[in-house]
Amino acid sequence: MPGSAPVTPFAAICAAIIAYIGMTAAIGLAYLALPPSPDQSIFDYMAWLAAHGAPWYSGAFDMTWPGQLVFHQIGLALFGVHSWTARAMDLLLLQPAMIAICGFAWAAGYRRAALILLFVYPPIYLTSGGWMAGHRDIVGAHLLVGAAAALLLGGKGQDGDARRGWRFVAGVLAGYAVMIRPTYLLFAALAAVVAVLADRRRGVPVAGLFARQAAYVAGGLGVALAFLLAGLATDTLAAWYESAIRFSLEAYQDAAGRGRLPALFVATVRSHWAWLAPAAVLGWLVWLRWGTRGAQQALFLSIAFTVVLSWFVQNKGFAYHLGGLIQLMVIAAAIGLDILIGRIGSARSRTLAAGLAVAIGGLLTLGIGVRMAGDVAPDLLAAARRGPAFALDRRAMLDPKADARRAMVAIIRAESAAGDPLYQWGWGYDAPWLAQRPSPTRFINVPALWLLREDQPHFGGWIARFREDLATRPPLFVLVEVATLTDEGGVDAAGTIAIARVPSAAGRALAQRLNARYRLRAAGGGYLLYRLAQQQVG
């Protein structure tokens, strides 16, 4: 337009930030109404228990490593006890993750890709599903990408102190990722090798190379030392080792062979990322053919290899254990687009570049568009019409048992005091979290209890301790998800449980206690709520 002022870089950056905030806020509104997964709810509950005198591991048993629990503890402090607390904290954590992801592309020399990622990754991440976004594997991989970005920045032409500072940051981020998912230690080792080789190619003298690597190692060890000191201060190191390492290795391993995993890997990619994976492959091939080779590609492949190997090592076959691939696929597609846009302006391969750019851009646009039309847009319209009631309706739709648990929580809160113990058997960890009632026992991870046998070395004794906990500190209420305790017909109308039809030893211990000392208070939605019939201990 004649007479109009040119757009300055600063104004363009401000416009991009404003647009990003608006987009993320709109999609985030729908994301907050997404029910937390059982994993997120048990971590929320562990945070609440820790805030009320029952530390992680020693006061609340789970196999997870402590890095993710820190985030849930922060979420509790920031937002309080709500069904959306975990999602809100994850939405908050997405912001530094975006700095890491865009920073990697920027540090690798692909500034257009950084801008593309700013507007492409959030809608893909926030619509990845309740068992993907916010879980340990993808959150830990965000840190790995941040570490890779810091390593790239540490190799640029800055002074020695700046280089060592970036290496230290990379070590901290990689070290914290290990505290979330210990199998990610592989990336920390691979990244160290990549950094050394890159420094040698640049002609860095041995003294400088040693100083940079020392800073990287110091960052990672500093994180480990911080968690070690916290464990010593809270006297939870022994319980952490028993829960997160020994139990995981001796009792939590899947008996199924790993021969099934390659086919399962292909099926997972096809079912979850049928449009994103082809865009990523095309982007990666473009990056490999026409892009800058070196440390950035090596670090990218190191993260991908780490994520896939972690999935194989865990041997569960869960799709969310591959969640770290999502950001890598988006990064590959964005960098491919960046390169292709640059080549369209040149005479060589213009037609091919344009065709590939349309293919990658079309796949991303189609995939995101389908998700927006199917998930986000209807949610925003419903939120505009119904206000806060929309969130409750959406949770009930995505989690059919949510209404039943909410009704049970209302009874528990109305008929108990703040310190009265509550025990939950099943997957409904949001019930004790929302009820804000303490547990009578540290054994709150019910799927782990299913695995215990009384003849097991060491862990078989946990069943006796579980039985003793229920006797010495009897919970006023016990909420039972029937399908996780016994089969259909295993409970009569009065709530009496047929012990012979309870398959797990810990479940039988609970059922015997319920039959002897409890009466049925409420039932519905696949749940039974028992109340202690007599208040004496024993």
Coordinates of C-alpha atoms in Angstrom, one line a residue:
M1 CA 0.0 0.0 0.0
P2 CA 1.5 3.4 -0.9
G3 CA 2.7 5.3 2.0
S4 CA 2.6 2.4 4.4
A5 CA 5.5 1.8 6.7
P6 CA 7.6 -1.3 6.1
V7 CA 7.3 -4.1 8.6
T8 CA 10.3 -4.1 10.9
P9 CA 11.8 -7.4 12.2
F10 CA 10.8 -6.4 15.7
A11 CA 7.2 -5.8 14.7
A12 CA 7.1 -9.2 12.9
I13 CA 8.5 -11.0 16.0
C14 CA 5.9 -9.3 18.2
A15 CA 3.1 -10.2 15.7
A16 CA 4.3 -13.9 15.7
I17 CA 4.4 -14.0 19.5
I18 CA 0.9 -12.5 19.8
A19 CA -0.4 -15.0 17.2
Y20 CA 1.3 -17.9 19.1
I21 CA -0.2 -16.9 22.4
G22 CA -3.7 -16.6 20.9
M23 CA -3.4 -20.0 19.1
T24 CA -2.0 -21.8 22.2
A25 CA -4.6 -20.3 24.5
A26 CA -7.5 -21.4 22.2
I27 CA -6.2 -24.9 21.8
G28 CA -5.1 -25.0 25.4
L29 CA -8.7 -24.4 26.6
A30 CA -9.8 -27.6 24.9
Y31 CA -6.7 -29.4 26.3
L32 CA -7.5 -28.4 29.9
A33 CA -10.8 -30.2 29.6
L34 CA -9.0 -33.4 28.6
P35 CA -9.2 -35.9 31.5
P36 CA -5.9 -36.7 33.1
S37 CA -4.6 -40.2 32.5
P38 CA -4.3 -42.6 35.5
D39 CA -0.5 -42.0 35.5
Q40 CA -1.0 -38.3 35.8
S41 CA -3.6 -38.7 38.5
I42 CA -1.4 -41.0 40.6
F43 CA 1.5 -38.5 40.3
D44 CA -0.8 -35.7 41.3
Y45 CA -1.9 -37.8 44.3
M46 CA 1.7 -38.5 45.2
A47 CA 2.4 -34.8 45.2
W48 CA -0.6 -34.2 47.5
L49 CA 0.6 -36.9 49.8
A50 CA 4.1 -35.5 49.9
A51 CA 2.7 -32.1 50.8
H52 CA 0.9 -33.8 53.7
G53 CA 3.7 -35.7 55.2
A54 CA 4.0 -38.9 53.0
P55 CA 7.1 -38.5 50.9
W56 CA 7.5 -40.1 47.5
Y57 CA 8.4 -43.7 47.5
S58 CA 8.6 -44.2 51.3
G59 CA 5.1 -42.8 51.8
A60 CA 3.7 -43.5 48.3
F61 CA 4.9 -46.4 46.2
D62 CA 5.4 -46.0 42.4
M63 CA 8.1 -47.1 39.9
T64 CA 8.5 -43.7 38.2
W65 CA 11.7 -41.7 38.6
P66 CA 11.5 -38.4 40.5
G67 CA 11.9 -35.9 37.7
Q68 CA 8.3 -36.0 36.6
L69 CA 7.1 -35.9 40.2
V70 CA 8.8 -32.6 40.6
F71 CA 6.6 -31.1 37.9
H72 CA 3.4 -32.5 39.6
Q73 CA 4.6 -31.0 42.9
I74 CA 5.0 -27.7 41.2
G75 CA 1.6 -28.0 39.6
L76 CA 0.0 -28.6 43.0
A77 CA 1.7 -25.5 44.4
L78 CA 0.7 -23.3 41.4
F79 CA -2.8 -24.5 40.7
G80 CA -4.1 -26.5 43.7
V81 CA -6.2 -29.6 43.6
H82 CA -8.3 -29.7 40.4
S83 CA -9.1 -32.3 37.7
W84 CA -7.2 -30.0 35.3
T85 CA -4.1 -29.4 37.4
A86 CA -1.9 -31.9 35.5
R87 CA -3.0 -30.5 32.1
A88 CA -2.4 -26.9 33.2
M89 CA 1.1 -27.7 34.4
D90 CA 1.8 -29.5 31.1
L91 CA 0.5 -26.5 29.1
L92 CA 2.9 -24.4 31.2
L93 CA 5.8 -26.7 30.5
L94 CA 5.1 -26.6 26.8
Q95 CA 6.4 -23.0 26.7
P96 CA 10.0 -23.8 27.5
A97 CA 9.7 -26.9 25.4
M98 CA 8.8 -24.6 22.5
I99 CA 12.0 -22.6 23.2
A100 CA 14.0 -25.8 23.0
I101 CA 12.4 -27.1 19.8
C102 CA 12.5 -23.8 18.0
G103 CA 15.9 -23.2 19.4
F104 CA 17.2 -26.4 17.9
A105 CA 16.1 -25.4 14.5
W106 CA 17.5 -21.9 14.9
A107 CA 20.8 -23.2 16.2
A108 CA 21.0 -25.7 13.3
G109 CA 20.7 -22.8 10.9
Y110 CA 17.0 -23.2 9.9
R111 CA 15.3 -20.0 11.0
R112 CA 12.2 -20.5 8.8
A113 CA 11.8 -23.9 10.4
A114 CA 11.8 -22.3 13.8
L115 CA 8.9 -20.1 12.8
I116 CA 7.1 -23.0 11.2
L117 CA 7.6 -25.1 14.4
L118 CA 6.2 -22.2 16.5
F119 CA 2.8 -22.6 14.9
V120 CA 2.8 -26.3 13.9
Y121 CA 4.0 -28.1 17.0
P122 CA 1.6 -26.8 19.6
P123 CA -1.6 -28.0 17.8
I124 CA 0.0 -31.4 17.1
Y125 CA 1.2 -31.8 20.6
L126 CA -2.0 -30.7 22.4
T127 CA -4.2 -32.9 20.3
S128 CA -2.0 -36.0 20.6
G129 CA -4.4 -37.6 23.1
G130 CA -4.8 -38.1 26.8
W131 CA -2.2 -40.9 27.0
M132 CA 0.5 -39.0 25.0
A133 CA 0.8 -35.3 25.8
G134 CA 2.2 -34.6 29.2
H135 CA 3.7 -38.1 29.8
R136 CA 7.2 -38.9 30.8
D137 CA 8.6 -40.0 27.5
I138 CA 7.6 -37.0 25.4
V139 CA 8.3 -34.5 28.3
G140 CA 11.8 -36.0 28.7
A141 CA 12.4 -35.9 25.0
H142 CA 11.6 -32.1 25.1
L143 CA 14.6 -31.8 27.4
L144 CA 16.8 -33.9 25.1
V145 CA 16.0 -31.5 22.2
G146 CA 16.9 -28.6 24.5
A147 CA 20.1 -30.3 25.3
A148 CA 20.9 -30.8 21.6
A149 CA 20.1 -27.1 21.0
A150 CA 22.4 -26.0 23.8
L151 CA 25.2 -28.3 22.4
L152 CA 24.8 -26.7 19.0
L153 CA 24.9 -23.2 20.5
G154 CA 28.0 -24.2 22.5
G155 CA 29.8 -25.0 19.3
K156 CA 29.3 -21.6 17.7
G157 CA 31.9 -18.9 17.5
Q158 CA 31.6 -17.5 21.0
D159 CA 34.2 -17.0 23.7
G160 CA 35.3 -19.9 25.8
D161 CA 33.1 -19.1 28.8
A162 CA 30.0 -18.9 26.6
R163 CA 30.7 -22.2 25.0
R164 CA 31.3 -23.9 28.4
G165 CA 28.1 -22.3 29.7
W166 CA 26.0 -23.8 26.9
R167 CA 27.7 -27.2 27.5
F168 CA 26.8 -26.9 31.1
V169 CA 23.1 -26.1 30.2
A170 CA 23.1 -29.1 27.9
G171 CA 24.4 -31.4 30.7
V172 CA 21.7 -30.1 33.0
L173 CA 18.9 -30.7 30.5
A174 CA 20.2 -34.2 29.6
G175 CA 20.7 -35.0 33.2
Y176 CA 17.1 -34.0 34.1
A177 CA 15.7 -36.0 31.2
V178 CA 17.5 -39.1 32.8
M179 CA 15.7 -38.3 36.1
I180 CA 12.4 -38.6 34.2
R181 CA 13.3 -41.6 32.0
P182 CA 16.5 -43.4 32.9
T183 CA 16.8 -45.0 29.5
Y184 CA 17.5 -41.5 28.1
L185 CA 21.0 -41.8 29.6
L186 CA 21.9 -43.2 26.2
F187 CA 21.4 -39.8 24.6
A188 CA 23.7 -38.2 27.2
A189 CA 26.5 -40.5 26.2
L190 CA 25.9 -40.2 22.4
A191 CA 25.7 -36.5 22.6
A192 CA 29.0 -36.3 24.4
V193 CA 30.6 -38.3 21.6
V194 CA 29.0 -36.1 18.9
A195 CA 30.2 -32.9 20.7
V196 CA 33.8 -34.2 21.0
L197 CA 33.9 -35.2 17.3
A198 CA 32.5 -31.8 16.3
D199 CA 35.0 -30.0 18.4
R200 CA 37.9 -32.0 16.9
R201 CA 36.7 -31.1 13.4
R202 CA 36.8 -27.5 14.3
G203 CA 40.4 -27.9 15.6
V204 CA 39.6 -27.2 19.2
P205 CA 42.8 -27.9 21.3
V206 CA 42.7 -30.7 23.8
A207 CA 42.6 -28.3 26.8
G208 CA 39.5 -26.5 25.4
L209 CA 37.9 -29.8 24.5
F210 CA 38.4 -31.1 28.0
A211 CA 37.0 -27.9 29.5
R212 CA 33.8 -28.1 27.4
Q213 CA 33.3 -31.8 28.2
A214 CA 33.9 -31.1 31.9
A215 CA 31.2 -28.4 31.8
Y216 CA 28.8 -30.9 30.1
V217 CA 29.5 -33.7 32.6
A218 CA 29.3 -31.2 35.5
G219 CA 25.8 -30.2 34.4
G220 CA 24.5 -33.7 34.3
L221 CA 26.2 -34.8 37.5
G222 CA 24.9 -31.6 39.2
V223 CA 21.3 -32.7 38.6
A224 CA 22.0 -36.2 39.9
L225 CA 23.7 -34.7 43.0
A226 CA 20.7 -32.5 43.6
F227 CA 18.3 -35.4 43.6
L228 CA 20.7 -37.5 45.7
L229 CA 20.8 -34.7 48.3
A230 CA 17.0 -34.4 48.3
G231 CA 16.8 -38.2 48.8
L232 CA 19.1 -38.0 51.7
A233 CA 17.3 -35.0 53.2
T234 CA 13.9 -36.8 53.0
D235 CA 15.3 -40.3 53.9
T236 CA 13.7 -41.8 50.7
L237 CA 16.8 -43.1 48.9
A238 CA 16.3 -46.7 50.0
A239 CA 12.6 -46.6 49.2
W240 CA 13.4 -45.1 45.8
Y241 CA 15.9 -47.8 45.0
E242 CA 13.5 -50.5 46.1
S243 CA 10.6 -49.0 44.1
A244 CA 12.0 -47.5 41.0
I245 CA 15.0 -49.8 40.3
R246 CA 14.7 -53.2 42.1
F247 CA 10.9 -53.6 41.7
S248 CA 11.1 -52.5 38.0
L249 CA 13.8 -55.0 37.3
E250 CA 12.6 -57.9 39.3
A251 CA 8.8 -57.7 39.3
Y252 CA 7.6 -55.3 36.7
Q253 CA 9.2 -56.8 33.6
D254 CA 6.9 -57.9 30.8
A255 CA 7.1 -61.7 30.2
A256 CA 6.3 -61.3 26.5
G257 CA 9.2 -61.5 24.2
R258 CA 10.5 -58.6 22.2
G259 CA 10.0 -60.3 19.0
R260 CA 6.5 -58.8 18.8
L261 CA 7.8 -55.2 19.0
P262 CA 8.9 -54.5 15.4
A263 CA 5.4 -55.3 14.1
L264 CA 3.9 -53.3 17.0
F265 CA 6.1 -50.4 16.2
V266 CA 4.9 -50.2 12.6
A267 CA 1.3 -50.6 13.8
T268 CA 1.7 -47.7 16.3
V269 CA 3.2 -45.4 13.7
R270 CA 0.4 -46.2 11.2
S271 CA -2.4 -45.8 13.8
H272 CA -1.1 -42.6 15.5
W273 CA 0.9 -40.8 12.9
A274 CA -0.3 -41.9 9.5
W275 CA 0.0 -38.4 8.1
L276 CA 2.8 -37.0 10.3
A277 CA 5.3 -39.9 9.6
P278 CA 5.3 -39.5 5.8
A279 CA 5.8 -35.7 6.2
A280 CA 8.7 -36.4 8.5
V281 CA 10.3 -38.9 6.2
L282 CA 10.1 -36.6 3.3
G283 CA 11.5 -33.7 5.4
W284 CA 14.3 -35.9 6.7
L285 CA 15.3 -37.0 3.1
V286 CA 15.3 -33.4 2.0
W287 CA 17.4 -32.4 5.0
L288 CA 19.8 -35.3 4.3
R289 CA 20.1 -34.5 0.6
W290 CA 20.2 -30.7 0.5
G291 CA 20.7 -29.6 4.1
T292 CA 23.7 -28.9 6.3
R293 CA 25.3 -32.1 7.6
G294 CA 27.1 -32.4 10.8
A295 CA 26.4 -32.3 14.5
Q296 CA 22.8 -31.2 14.1
Q297 CA 21.9 -34.3 12.2
A298 CA 23.9 -36.6 14.5
L299 CA 22.2 -35.1 17.6
F300 CA 18.8 -35.5 15.9
L301 CA 19.5 -39.2 15.1
S302 CA 20.8 -39.7 18.7
I303 CA 17.5 -38.6 20.1
A304 CA 15.5 -40.7 17.7
F305 CA 17.7 -43.8 18.5
T306 CA 17.4 -43.2 22.2
V307 CA 13.6 -42.9 22.1
V308 CA 13.1 -46.1 20.0
L309 CA 15.6 -48.1 22.1
S310 CA 13.9 -46.9 25.3
W311 CA 10.6 -48.2 23.9
F312 CA 12.3 -51.6 23.2
V313 CA 14.0 -51.8 26.6
Q314 CA 10.8 -51.0 28.4
N315 CA 9.1 -53.8 26.4
K316 CA 5.5 -52.7 27.2
G317 CA 4.6 -51.8 23.7
F318 CA 2.7 -48.7 24.9
A319 CA 2.3 -46.0 22.3
Y320 CA 3.1 -43.2 24.7
H321 CA 6.6 -44.7 25.2
L322 CA 7.3 -43.6 21.6
G323 CA 5.9 -40.1 22.3
G324 CA 9.4 -38.5 21.9
L325 CA 9.2 -39.2 18.2
I326 CA 6.4 -36.7 17.7
Q327 CA 8.6 -33.6 18.1
L328 CA 11.3 -35.2 16.0
M329 CA 8.9 -35.8 13.2
V330 CA 7.6 -32.3 13.3
I331 CA 11.2 -30.9 13.4
A332 CA 12.2 -33.0 10.4
A333 CA 9.1 -31.9 8.4
A334 CA 9.7 -28.2 9.3
I335 CA 13.4 -28.3 8.4
G336 CA 12.6 -30.0 5.1
L337 CA 10.1 -27.2 4.4
D338 CA 12.7 -24.6 5.2
I339 CA 15.2 -26.1 2.8
L340 CA 12.6 -26.5 0.1
I341 CA 11.3 -22.9 0.4
G342 CA 14.9 -21.8 -0.1
R343 CA 15.4 -23.9 -3.2
I344 CA 12.1 -22.8 -4.8
G345 CA 13.7 -19.4 -5.2
S346 CA 16.7 -20.8 -7.1
A347 CA 16.7 -22.2 -10.7
R348 CA 17.9 -25.7 -9.8
S349 CA 15.3 -28.3 -8.8
R350 CA 12.6 -25.6 -8.5
T351 CA 9.8 -27.9 -9.7
L352 CA 10.9 -30.8 -7.5
A353 CA 11.3 -28.5 -4.5
A354 CA 7.9 -27.0 -5.0
G355 CA 6.2 -30.4 -5.3
L356 CA 7.9 -31.8 -2.2
A357 CA 7.0 -28.6 -0.3
V358 CA 3.4 -29.0 -1.3
A359 CA 3.5 -32.6 -0.2
I360 CA 4.9 -31.9 3.2
G361 CA 2.9 -28.8 3.8
G362 CA -0.3 -30.5 2.6
L363 CA 0.2 -33.5 4.9
L364 CA 0.7 -31.2 7.9
T365 CA -2.2 -29.0 7.0
L366 CA -4.5 -31.9 6.4
G367 CA -3.5 -33.7 9.7
I368 CA -3.7 -30.6 11.8
G369 CA -7.0 -29.5 10.1
V370 CA -8.6 -32.9 10.8
R371 CA -7.6 -32.7 14.5
M372 CA -8.8 -29.1 14.8
A373 CA -12.1 -29.8 13.1
G374 CA -12.7 -33.0 15.1
D375 CA -11.4 -32.1 18.5
V376 CA -10.7 -28.4 19.1
A377 CA -13.3 -26.5 17.2
P378 CA -16.3 -28.4 18.7
D379 CA -14.9 -28.0 22.1
L380 CA -14.4 -24.3 21.8
L381 CA -18.0 -23.8 20.5
A382 CA -19.3 -25.9 23.4
A383 CA -17.2 -23.9 25.9
A384 CA -18.6 -20.7 24.5
R385 CA -22.2 -22.0 24.8
R386 CA -22.0 -23.8 28.2
G387 CA -19.2 -22.3 30.1
P388 CA -17.5 -24.4 32.9
A389 CA -20.2 -27.1 32.5
F390 CA -18.6 -28.0 29.2
A391 CA -15.4 -29.3 30.9
L392 CA -17.5 -31.7 33.0
D393 CA -19.4 -33.0 30.0
R394 CA -16.3 -33.5 28.0
R395 CA -14.6 -35.5 30.8
A396 CA -17.6 -37.6 31.2
M397 CA -17.7 -38.3 27.4
L398 CA -14.0 -39.2 27.3
D399 CA -14.0 -41.1 30.6
P400 CA -17.4 -42.8 31.1
K401 CA -16.6 -43.6 34.7
A402 CA -15.8 -40.0 35.6
D403 CA -19.3 -39.1 36.8
A404 CA -19.5 -42.2 39.0
R405 CA -16.1 -41.3 40.7
R406 CA -17.2 -37.7 41.1
A407 CA -20.3 -38.9 42.9
M408 CA -18.2 -41.1 45.2
V409 CA -15.9 -38.3 45.9
A410 CA -18.8 -36.1 47.0
I411 CA -19.9 -38.7 49.5
I412 CA -16.4 -39.2 50.8
R413 CA -15.9 -35.5 51.3
A414 CA -19.3 -35.0 53.0
E415 CA -18.9 -38.0 55.4
S416 CA -15.3 -37.8 56.4
A417 CA -12.8 -35.4 57.9
A418 CA -9.7 -34.1 56.3
G419 CA -7.4 -36.7 58.0
D420 CA -9.6 -39.8 57.6
P421 CA -7.8 -42.3 55.4
L422 CA -9.2 -43.4 52.0
Y423 CA -8.0 -46.3 49.9
Q424 CA -8.7 -46.6 46.2
W425 CA -8.4 -50.0 44.4
G426 CA -8.3 -49.6 40.6
W427 CA -7.3 -47.0 38.1
G428 CA -9.3 -44.1 39.6
Y429 CA -6.4 -42.2 41.3
D430 CA -8.2 -38.9 40.7
A431 CA -10.7 -39.9 43.4
P432 CA -8.3 -39.7 46.4
W433 CA -6.6 -36.7 44.7
L434 CA -9.9 -34.8 44.4
A435 CA -11.2 -36.0 47.8
Q436 CA -7.9 -34.9 49.4
R437 CA -7.7 -37.7 51.8
P438 CA -4.6 -39.6 52.9
S439 CA -3.8 -43.2 52.1
P440 CA -3.6 -45.8 54.9
T441 CA -0.7 -47.5 53.1
R442 CA 2.2 -46.6 50.8
F443 CA 1.0 -49.2 48.3
I444 CA -1.2 -47.0 46.2
N445 CA -0.1 -48.3 42.8
V446 CA -2.7 -51.0 42.3
P447 CA -1.5 -52.4 38.9
A448 CA 1.8 -53.1 40.6
L449 CA 0.1 -54.9 43.5
W450 CA -1.6 -57.2 40.9
L451 CA 1.9 -58.6 40.1
L452 CA 2.8 -59.6 43.6
R453 CA 2.7 -63.2 44.8
E454 CA 3.3 -64.3 48.4
D455 CA 6.1 -66.7 47.3
Q456 CA 8.1 -64.0 45.6
P457 CA 11.5 -63.2 47.1
H458 CA 11.5 -59.9 48.9
F459 CA 8.4 -58.4 47.3
G460 CA 6.1 -61.2 48.5
G461 CA 6.4 -59.7 51.9
W462 CA 4.7 -56.5 50.7
I463 CA 1.4 -58.3 50.8
A464 CA 1.7 -58.9 54.5
R465 CA 2.7 -55.3 55.0
F466 CA -0.3 -54.2 52.9
R467 CA -2.6 -56.3 55.0
E468 CA -1.0 -54.9 58.2
D469 CA -1.5 -51.3 57.0
L470 CA -5.2 -51.9 56.4
A471 CA -5.5 -53.3 59.9
T472 CA -3.5 -50.8 61.9
R473 CA -4.8 -47.7 60.1
P474 CA -8.1 -48.8 58.7
P475 CA -9.4 -46.5 56.0
L476 CA -12.8 -44.9 56.6
F477 CA -13.7 -45.4 53.0
V478 CA -12.5 -47.9 50.4
L479 CA -13.3 -47.2 46.7
V480 CA -13.2 -50.3 44.5
E481 CA -13.2 -50.5 40.7
V482 CA -14.9 -53.8 40.5
A483 CA -13.4 -55.0 37.2
T484 CA -9.9 -54.6 38.7
L485 CA -10.7 -56.8 41.8
T486 CA -12.9 -59.6 40.6
D487 CA -14.8 -61.0 37.7
E488 CA -18.4 -60.4 36.8
G489 CA -20.6 -61.9 39.5
G490 CA -17.8 -61.9 42.1
V491 CA -19.7 -59.4 44.3
D492 CA -23.2 -59.9 45.5
A493 CA -25.9 -57.2 46.0
A494 CA -24.8 -56.5 49.6
G495 CA -21.2 -56.0 48.5
T496 CA -19.8 -59.3 49.8
I497 CA -16.9 -60.4 47.7
A498 CA -16.3 -64.0 46.7
I499 CA -12.7 -64.4 47.8
A500 CA -12.0 -67.4 45.5
R501 CA -12.8 -65.2 42.5
V502 CA -10.2 -62.6 43.3
P503 CA -7.1 -63.4 41.3
S504 CA -4.4 -61.3 43.0
A505 CA -3.0 -62.0 46.5
A506 CA -3.2 -58.3 47.5
G507 CA -6.7 -58.1 46.2
R508 CA -7.7 -61.1 48.3
A509 CA -6.2 -59.4 51.4
L510 CA -8.3 -56.3 50.7
A511 CA -11.5 -58.3 50.0
Q512 CA -11.2 -60.2 53.2
R513 CA -10.9 -57.0 55.1
L514 CA -13.9 -55.5 53.3
N515 CA -16.0 -58.6 54.0
A516 CA -15.1 -58.5 57.7
R517 CA -15.2 -54.9 58.6
Y518 CA -17.0 -52.8 56.0
R519 CA -20.5 -52.2 54.7
L520 CA -21.5 -51.1 51.2
R521 CA -22.2 -47.4 51.2
A522 CA -22.8 -46.7 47.4
A523 CA -22.5 -48.4 44.1
G524 CA -22.6 -47.3 40.5
G525 CA -20.6 -46.9 37.3
G526 CA -18.5 -50.0 37.9
Y527 CA -17.5 -48.8 41.4
L528 CA -18.3 -49.9 45.0
L529 CA -17.8 -47.5 47.9
Y530 CA -17.3 -49.3 51.2
R531 CA -17.5 -47.6 54.6
L532 CA -15.9 -48.9 57.8
A533 CA -18.7 -50.4 59.9
Q534 CA -16.8 -50.2 63.2
Q535 CA -14.1 -47.8 64.3
Q536 CA -12.0 -50.1 66.4
V537 CA -8.5 -51.0 65.1
G538 CA -7.6 -54.6 64.3

